[in-house]
């Protein structure tokens, strides 16, 4: 025992633990070279997705002469906000207001009805709920182009044309099937024991929905709401079908008006209008990014 202690002391006289020598991870260069093609591919895809947005933003500061005479990759010679001023002078502010008036009431109704219907179809037990869910699923498969002409005839005969109601009602009708189906899927991932416990504690069906079910799928509601918001906000077909005056134009229909003014494409104002539309929705997505990521994975694991 004494010999062993002396040997240790001679090697490490202070009695400290021997220092760990950092070992070089085996296969480091090989691993880097193996992942290099994937990294190059991701870099190329990143450039493909981001460069058009950068080019569009830079183009919104160029004059018409710079678009026609300078290379398309050149920077603006004079950084001026004249294009943005011109956009709003030509009524783009009214187009934004029209989109807000049409999109947010439609989105609110779709979410309220869709979340409640998803809870009723998946949590509540009643006869025929499977058939009703299949009907909503069938509604997803109906192409929007097929229902526009019949809906236009109905709106015309009921006197709704020339108002916001045709767009609002059509957005609700086209957004509800997907919302109900997705919310039913998210409620399916919630353990039934939670609702059974709330029932044993004396909670009714409305309290179980409002105080128990809704907080558990809050991130899923953000996800579905953002998906539907982008669908409504970026829609062109429905808005173009049911707008018969410039006072009702939404952003996407208004962009067509900018590209065709005076018989020629005004690139600067057009790019400025697109930049306002794109970066506005991008800010909303960045603000709700965390909730959306949590909502996308909410239904992946049950329990």
Coordinates of C-alpha atoms in Angstrom, one line a residue:
X1 CA 0.0 0.0 0.0
X2 CA 2.8 2.4 0.8
X3 CA 4.6 1.5 -2.4
X4 CA 1.5 2.3 -4.4
X5 CA 0.9 5.6 -2.6
X6 CA 4.5 6.6 -3.2
X7 CA 4.3 5.7 -6.9
X8 CA 1.2 7.9 -7.3
X9 CA 2.8 10.8 -5.4
X10 CA 5.9 10.5 -7.6
X11 CA 3.8 10.8 -10.7
X12 CA 1.5 13.5 -9.3
X13 CA 3.1 15.0 -6.2
X14 CA 0.2 17.4 -5.5
X15 CA -2.4 14.7 -5.4
X16 CA -4.4 16.2 -8.2
X17 CA -6.3 14.3 -10.8
X18 CA -4.5 13.8 -14.0
X19 CA -5.4 16.3 -16.7
X20 CA -7.4 15.0 -19.6
X21 CA -5.6 15.3 -22.8
X22 CA -8.1 16.5 -25.5
X23 CA -8.4 13.8 -28.1
X24 CA -9.0 14.6 -31.7
X25 CA -12.3 13.2 -32.9
X26 CA -11.8 10.4 -35.3
X27 CA -13.0 10.9 -38.8
X28 CA -13.3 14.8 -38.5
X29 CA -12.2 15.6 -42.0
X30 CA -14.1 12.6 -43.4
X31 CA -17.3 13.7 -41.7
X32 CA -16.8 17.3 -43.0
X33 CA -16.3 16.1 -46.5
X34 CA -19.2 13.7 -46.3
X35 CA -21.5 16.6 -45.2
X36 CA -20.0 19.1 -47.7
X37 CA -22.4 18.3 -50.6
X38 CA -25.4 18.7 -48.3
X39 CA -24.1 22.0 -47.0
X40 CA -23.5 23.2 -50.6
X41 CA -27.0 22.2 -51.6
X42 CA -28.5 24.0 -48.6
X43 CA -26.4 27.1 -49.4
X44 CA -27.7 27.1 -53.0
X45 CA -31.3 26.7 -51.9
X46 CA -30.9 29.5 -49.4
X47 CA -29.5 31.8 -52.2
X48 CA -32.4 30.8 -54.5
X49 CA -35.0 31.7 -51.9
X50 CA -33.5 34.8 -50.4
X51 CA -31.9 36.5 -53.4
X52 CA -35.3 37.3 -55.2
X53 CA -36.5 39.0 -52.0
X54 CA -33.3 41.0 -51.8
X55 CA -33.4 41.9 -55.5
X56 CA -37.1 43.0 -55.1
X57 CA -36.3 45.2 -52.1
X58 CA -33.4 46.8 -53.9
X59 CA -35.4 47.3 -57.1
X60 CA -38.1 49.2 -55.1
X61 CA -35.6 52.0 -54.8
X62 CA -34.7 52.2 -58.5
X63 CA -36.1 54.5 -61.1
X64 CA -37.7 53.4 -64.4
X65 CA -34.6 54.5 -66.3
X66 CA -32.3 52.3 -64.1
X67 CA -34.4 49.3 -64.8
X68 CA -34.2 49.8 -68.5
X69 CA -30.6 51.0 -68.9
X70 CA -28.6 49.4 -66.0
X71 CA -27.9 45.7 -65.4
X72 CA -30.6 44.0 -63.3
X73 CA -28.1 43.2 -60.5
X74 CA -26.8 46.8 -60.1
X75 CA -27.5 48.7 -56.9
X76 CA -29.8 51.8 -57.0
X77 CA -27.9 55.0 -57.9
X78 CA -30.1 57.2 -55.6
X79 CA -31.8 55.6 -52.6
X80 CA -35.1 57.4 -52.7
X81 CA -38.6 56.5 -51.3
X82 CA -40.4 58.0 -54.3
X83 CA -41.7 54.6 -55.4
X84 CA -43.2 54.0 -52.0
X85 CA -44.8 57.5 -52.0
X86 CA -46.2 56.9 -55.5
X87 CA -47.6 53.5 -54.4
X88 CA -49.7 55.0 -51.6
X89 CA -50.7 58.0 -53.7
X90 CA -52.2 55.6 -56.2
X91 CA -54.5 54.0 -53.6
X92 CA -52.4 51.2 -52.2
X93 CA -53.4 52.2 -48.7
X94 CA -57.0 51.5 -49.6
X95 CA -56.1 48.1 -50.9
X96 CA -54.4 47.2 -47.6
X97 CA -57.4 48.4 -45.7
X98 CA -59.7 46.3 -47.9
X99 CA -57.5 43.2 -47.3
X100 CA -57.7 43.8 -43.5
X101 CA -61.5 44.2 -43.6
X102 CA -61.9 41.0 -45.6
X103 CA -59.2 38.8 -44.1
X104 CA -59.5 39.3 -40.3
X105 CA -63.2 38.8 -39.9
X106 CA -63.0 35.7 -42.1
X107 CA -60.1 34.4 -40.1
X108 CA -61.8 35.0 -36.8
X109 CA -65.0 33.1 -37.8
X110 CA -63.0 30.3 -39.3
X111 CA -60.9 29.8 -36.2
X112 CA -63.8 30.1 -33.7
X113 CA -66.1 27.7 -35.7
X114 CA -63.2 25.4 -36.7
X115 CA -61.7 25.0 -33.2
X116 CA -65.2 24.3 -31.7
X117 CA -66.1 21.9 -34.4
X118 CA -62.7 20.0 -34.1
X119 CA -63.4 19.7 -30.3
X120 CA -66.9 18.4 -30.9
X121 CA -65.9 15.9 -33.6
X122 CA -62.9 14.4 -31.7
X123 CA -63.6 14.8 -28.0
X124 CA -67.4 14.7 -27.7
X125 CA -69.1 11.3 -28.3
X126 CA -72.3 11.5 -30.5
X127 CA -73.8 9.6 -33.3
X128 CA -72.7 10.4 -36.8
X129 CA -69.5 12.4 -35.9
X130 CA -67.4 10.2 -38.2
X131 CA -69.7 11.0 -41.1
X132 CA -69.6 14.7 -40.4
X133 CA -65.7 14.6 -40.3
X134 CA -65.7 12.8 -43.7
X135 CA -67.9 15.6 -45.1
X136 CA -65.4 18.2 -44.0
X137 CA -62.6 16.1 -45.4
X138 CA -64.5 15.9 -48.7
X139 CA -64.8 19.7 -48.7
X140 CA -61.0 20.0 -48.8
X141 CA -61.0 18.0 -52.1
X142 CA -63.4 20.4 -53.9
X143 CA -61.4 22.7 -56.2
X144 CA -62.1 26.4 -55.6
X145 CA -62.5 27.1 -59.3
X146 CA -65.6 24.8 -59.5
X147 CA -67.6 26.8 -56.9
X148 CA -66.8 30.4 -58.0
X149 CA -69.5 30.6 -60.8
X150 CA -72.3 29.1 -58.7
X151 CA -71.4 31.4 -55.8
X152 CA -71.2 34.4 -58.1
X153 CA -74.8 33.6 -59.3
X154 CA -76.0 33.3 -55.7
X155 CA -74.4 36.5 -54.6
X156 CA -75.7 38.4 -57.6
X157 CA -79.3 37.2 -57.0
X158 CA -79.2 38.0 -53.3
X159 CA -77.8 41.5 -54.0
X160 CA -74.4 41.0 -52.2
X161 CA -72.3 41.9 -55.2
X162 CA -70.5 45.2 -54.8
X163 CA -69.8 44.5 -51.1
X164 CA -67.2 42.7 -49.0
X165 CA -69.6 39.9 -48.2
X166 CA -68.9 37.7 -51.2
X167 CA -65.2 37.5 -50.4
X168 CA -65.8 37.0 -46.6
X169 CA -68.3 34.2 -47.1
X170 CA -66.2 32.5 -49.7
X171 CA -63.1 32.6 -47.5
X172 CA -65.1 31.1 -44.6
X173 CA -66.5 28.4 -46.8
X174 CA -63.1 27.4 -48.3
X175 CA -61.2 27.7 -45.0
X176 CA -63.5 25.8 -42.7
X177 CA -62.9 22.2 -44.0
X178 CA -59.1 22.3 -43.6
X179 CA -59.4 24.1 -40.2
X180 CA -61.9 21.6 -38.8
X181 CA -59.8 18.6 -40.0
X182 CA -56.5 20.0 -38.6
X183 CA -58.0 21.0 -35.3
X184 CA -59.7 17.5 -34.9
X185 CA -56.2 16.0 -35.5
X186 CA -54.7 18.2 -32.8
X187 CA -57.4 17.4 -30.3
X188 CA -56.9 13.7 -31.1
X189 CA -53.4 14.0 -29.6
X190 CA -54.7 15.3 -26.3
X191 CA -55.0 12.4 -23.7
X192 CA -58.7 11.6 -22.9
X193 CA -57.8 11.2 -19.2
X194 CA -57.5 15.0 -19.0
X195 CA -61.1 15.6 -20.1
X196 CA -62.4 12.7 -18.0
X197 CA -60.7 14.3 -14.9
X198 CA -62.3 17.7 -15.7
X199 CA -65.7 16.0 -16.0
X200 CA -65.2 14.3 -12.6
X201 CA -64.4 17.6 -11.1
X202 CA -67.8 18.9 -12.2
X203 CA -66.8 20.8 -15.4
X204 CA -69.4 21.0 -18.1
X205 CA -68.7 20.6 -21.8
X206 CA -68.2 24.3 -22.4
X207 CA -65.8 24.7 -19.4
X208 CA -63.9 21.6 -20.5
X209 CA -63.5 23.2 -24.0
X210 CA -62.6 26.7 -22.8
X211 CA -60.5 25.9 -19.7
X212 CA -59.0 22.6 -20.6
X213 CA -59.0 21.8 -24.3
X214 CA -58.3 25.3 -25.7
X215 CA -55.1 26.0 -23.7
X216 CA -53.7 22.6 -24.7
X217 CA -54.0 23.3 -28.4
X218 CA -53.2 27.0 -28.2
X219 CA -50.0 26.6 -30.4
X220 CA -52.0 24.6 -32.9
X221 CA -54.5 27.4 -33.2
X222 CA -51.7 29.8 -34.0
X223 CA -50.4 27.4 -36.6
X224 CA -53.7 26.9 -38.3
X225 CA -54.5 30.6 -38.1
X226 CA -51.3 31.5 -39.7
X227 CA -51.8 29.0 -42.6
X228 CA -55.3 30.4 -43.2
X229 CA -54.1 34.0 -42.9
X230 CA -51.5 33.5 -45.7
X231 CA -54.1 31.8 -47.8
X232 CA -56.6 34.6 -47.5
X233 CA -54.1 37.4 -47.7
X234 CA -52.3 36.1 -50.8
X235 CA -55.5 35.0 -52.6
X236 CA -56.0 36.4 -56.1
X237 CA -58.6 34.2 -57.7
X238 CA -61.5 34.7 -55.2
X239 CA -60.8 38.4 -54.8
X240 CA -60.5 39.0 -58.5
X241 CA -63.8 37.2 -59.1
X242 CA -65.9 39.1 -56.6
X243 CA -64.4 42.7 -56.9
X244 CA -66.2 44.8 -59.4
X245 CA -64.8 48.2 -58.4
X246 CA -61.5 49.7 -57.5
X247 CA -62.9 50.6 -54.1
X248 CA -63.1 46.9 -53.2
X249 CA -59.7 45.7 -54.5
X250 CA -57.5 43.8 -52.1
X251 CA -53.7 43.9 -52.2
X252 CA -53.2 41.1 -54.7
X253 CA -55.8 42.5 -57.1
X254 CA -54.3 46.0 -56.6
X255 CA -50.9 44.7 -57.7
X256 CA -52.4 43.9 -61.1
X257 CA -53.5 47.5 -61.3
X258 CA -49.9 48.7 -60.7
X259 CA -48.3 46.5 -63.3
X260 CA -50.7 47.7 -66.0
X261 CA -50.9 51.4 -65.5
X262 CA -50.4 53.7 -68.4
X263 CA -49.9 50.8 -70.8
X264 CA -46.4 49.9 -69.5
X265 CA -45.0 48.2 -66.4
X266 CA -43.8 50.6 -63.8
X267 CA -41.2 48.4 -62.2
X268 CA -40.2 50.7 -59.3
X269 CA -43.8 51.2 -57.9
X270 CA -44.6 47.6 -58.6
X271 CA -41.6 46.3 -56.6
X272 CA -42.4 48.7 -53.8
X273 CA -46.0 47.5 -53.6
X274 CA -44.8 43.9 -53.6
X275 CA -42.2 44.7 -50.9
X276 CA -44.9 46.2 -48.6
X277 CA -47.1 43.1 -49.0
X278 CA -44.3 40.5 -48.6
X279 CA -42.4 42.1 -45.8
X280 CA -45.6 42.8 -43.8
X281 CA -46.6 39.2 -43.8
X282 CA -43.0 38.2 -43.1
X283 CA -42.9 40.3 -39.9
X284 CA -46.1 38.6 -38.8
X285 CA -44.6 35.1 -39.4
X286 CA -41.4 36.0 -37.5
X287 CA -43.4 37.3 -34.6
X288 CA -45.4 34.0 -34.3
X289 CA -42.6 31.7 -35.4
X290 CA -42.1 30.0 -32.0
X291 CA -45.8 29.3 -31.6
X292 CA -46.0 27.9 -35.1
X293 CA -43.1 25.5 -34.6
X294 CA -44.6 24.2 -31.4
X295 CA -48.0 23.8 -33.1
X296 CA -46.5 21.8 -36.0
X297 CA -45.1 19.2 -33.5
X298 CA -48.0 19.3 -31.1
X299 CA -49.8 16.3 -32.7
X300 CA -46.7 14.2 -33.4
X301 CA -46.6 12.5 -30.0
X302 CA -49.7 11.4 -28.1
X303 CA -49.7 11.5 -24.3

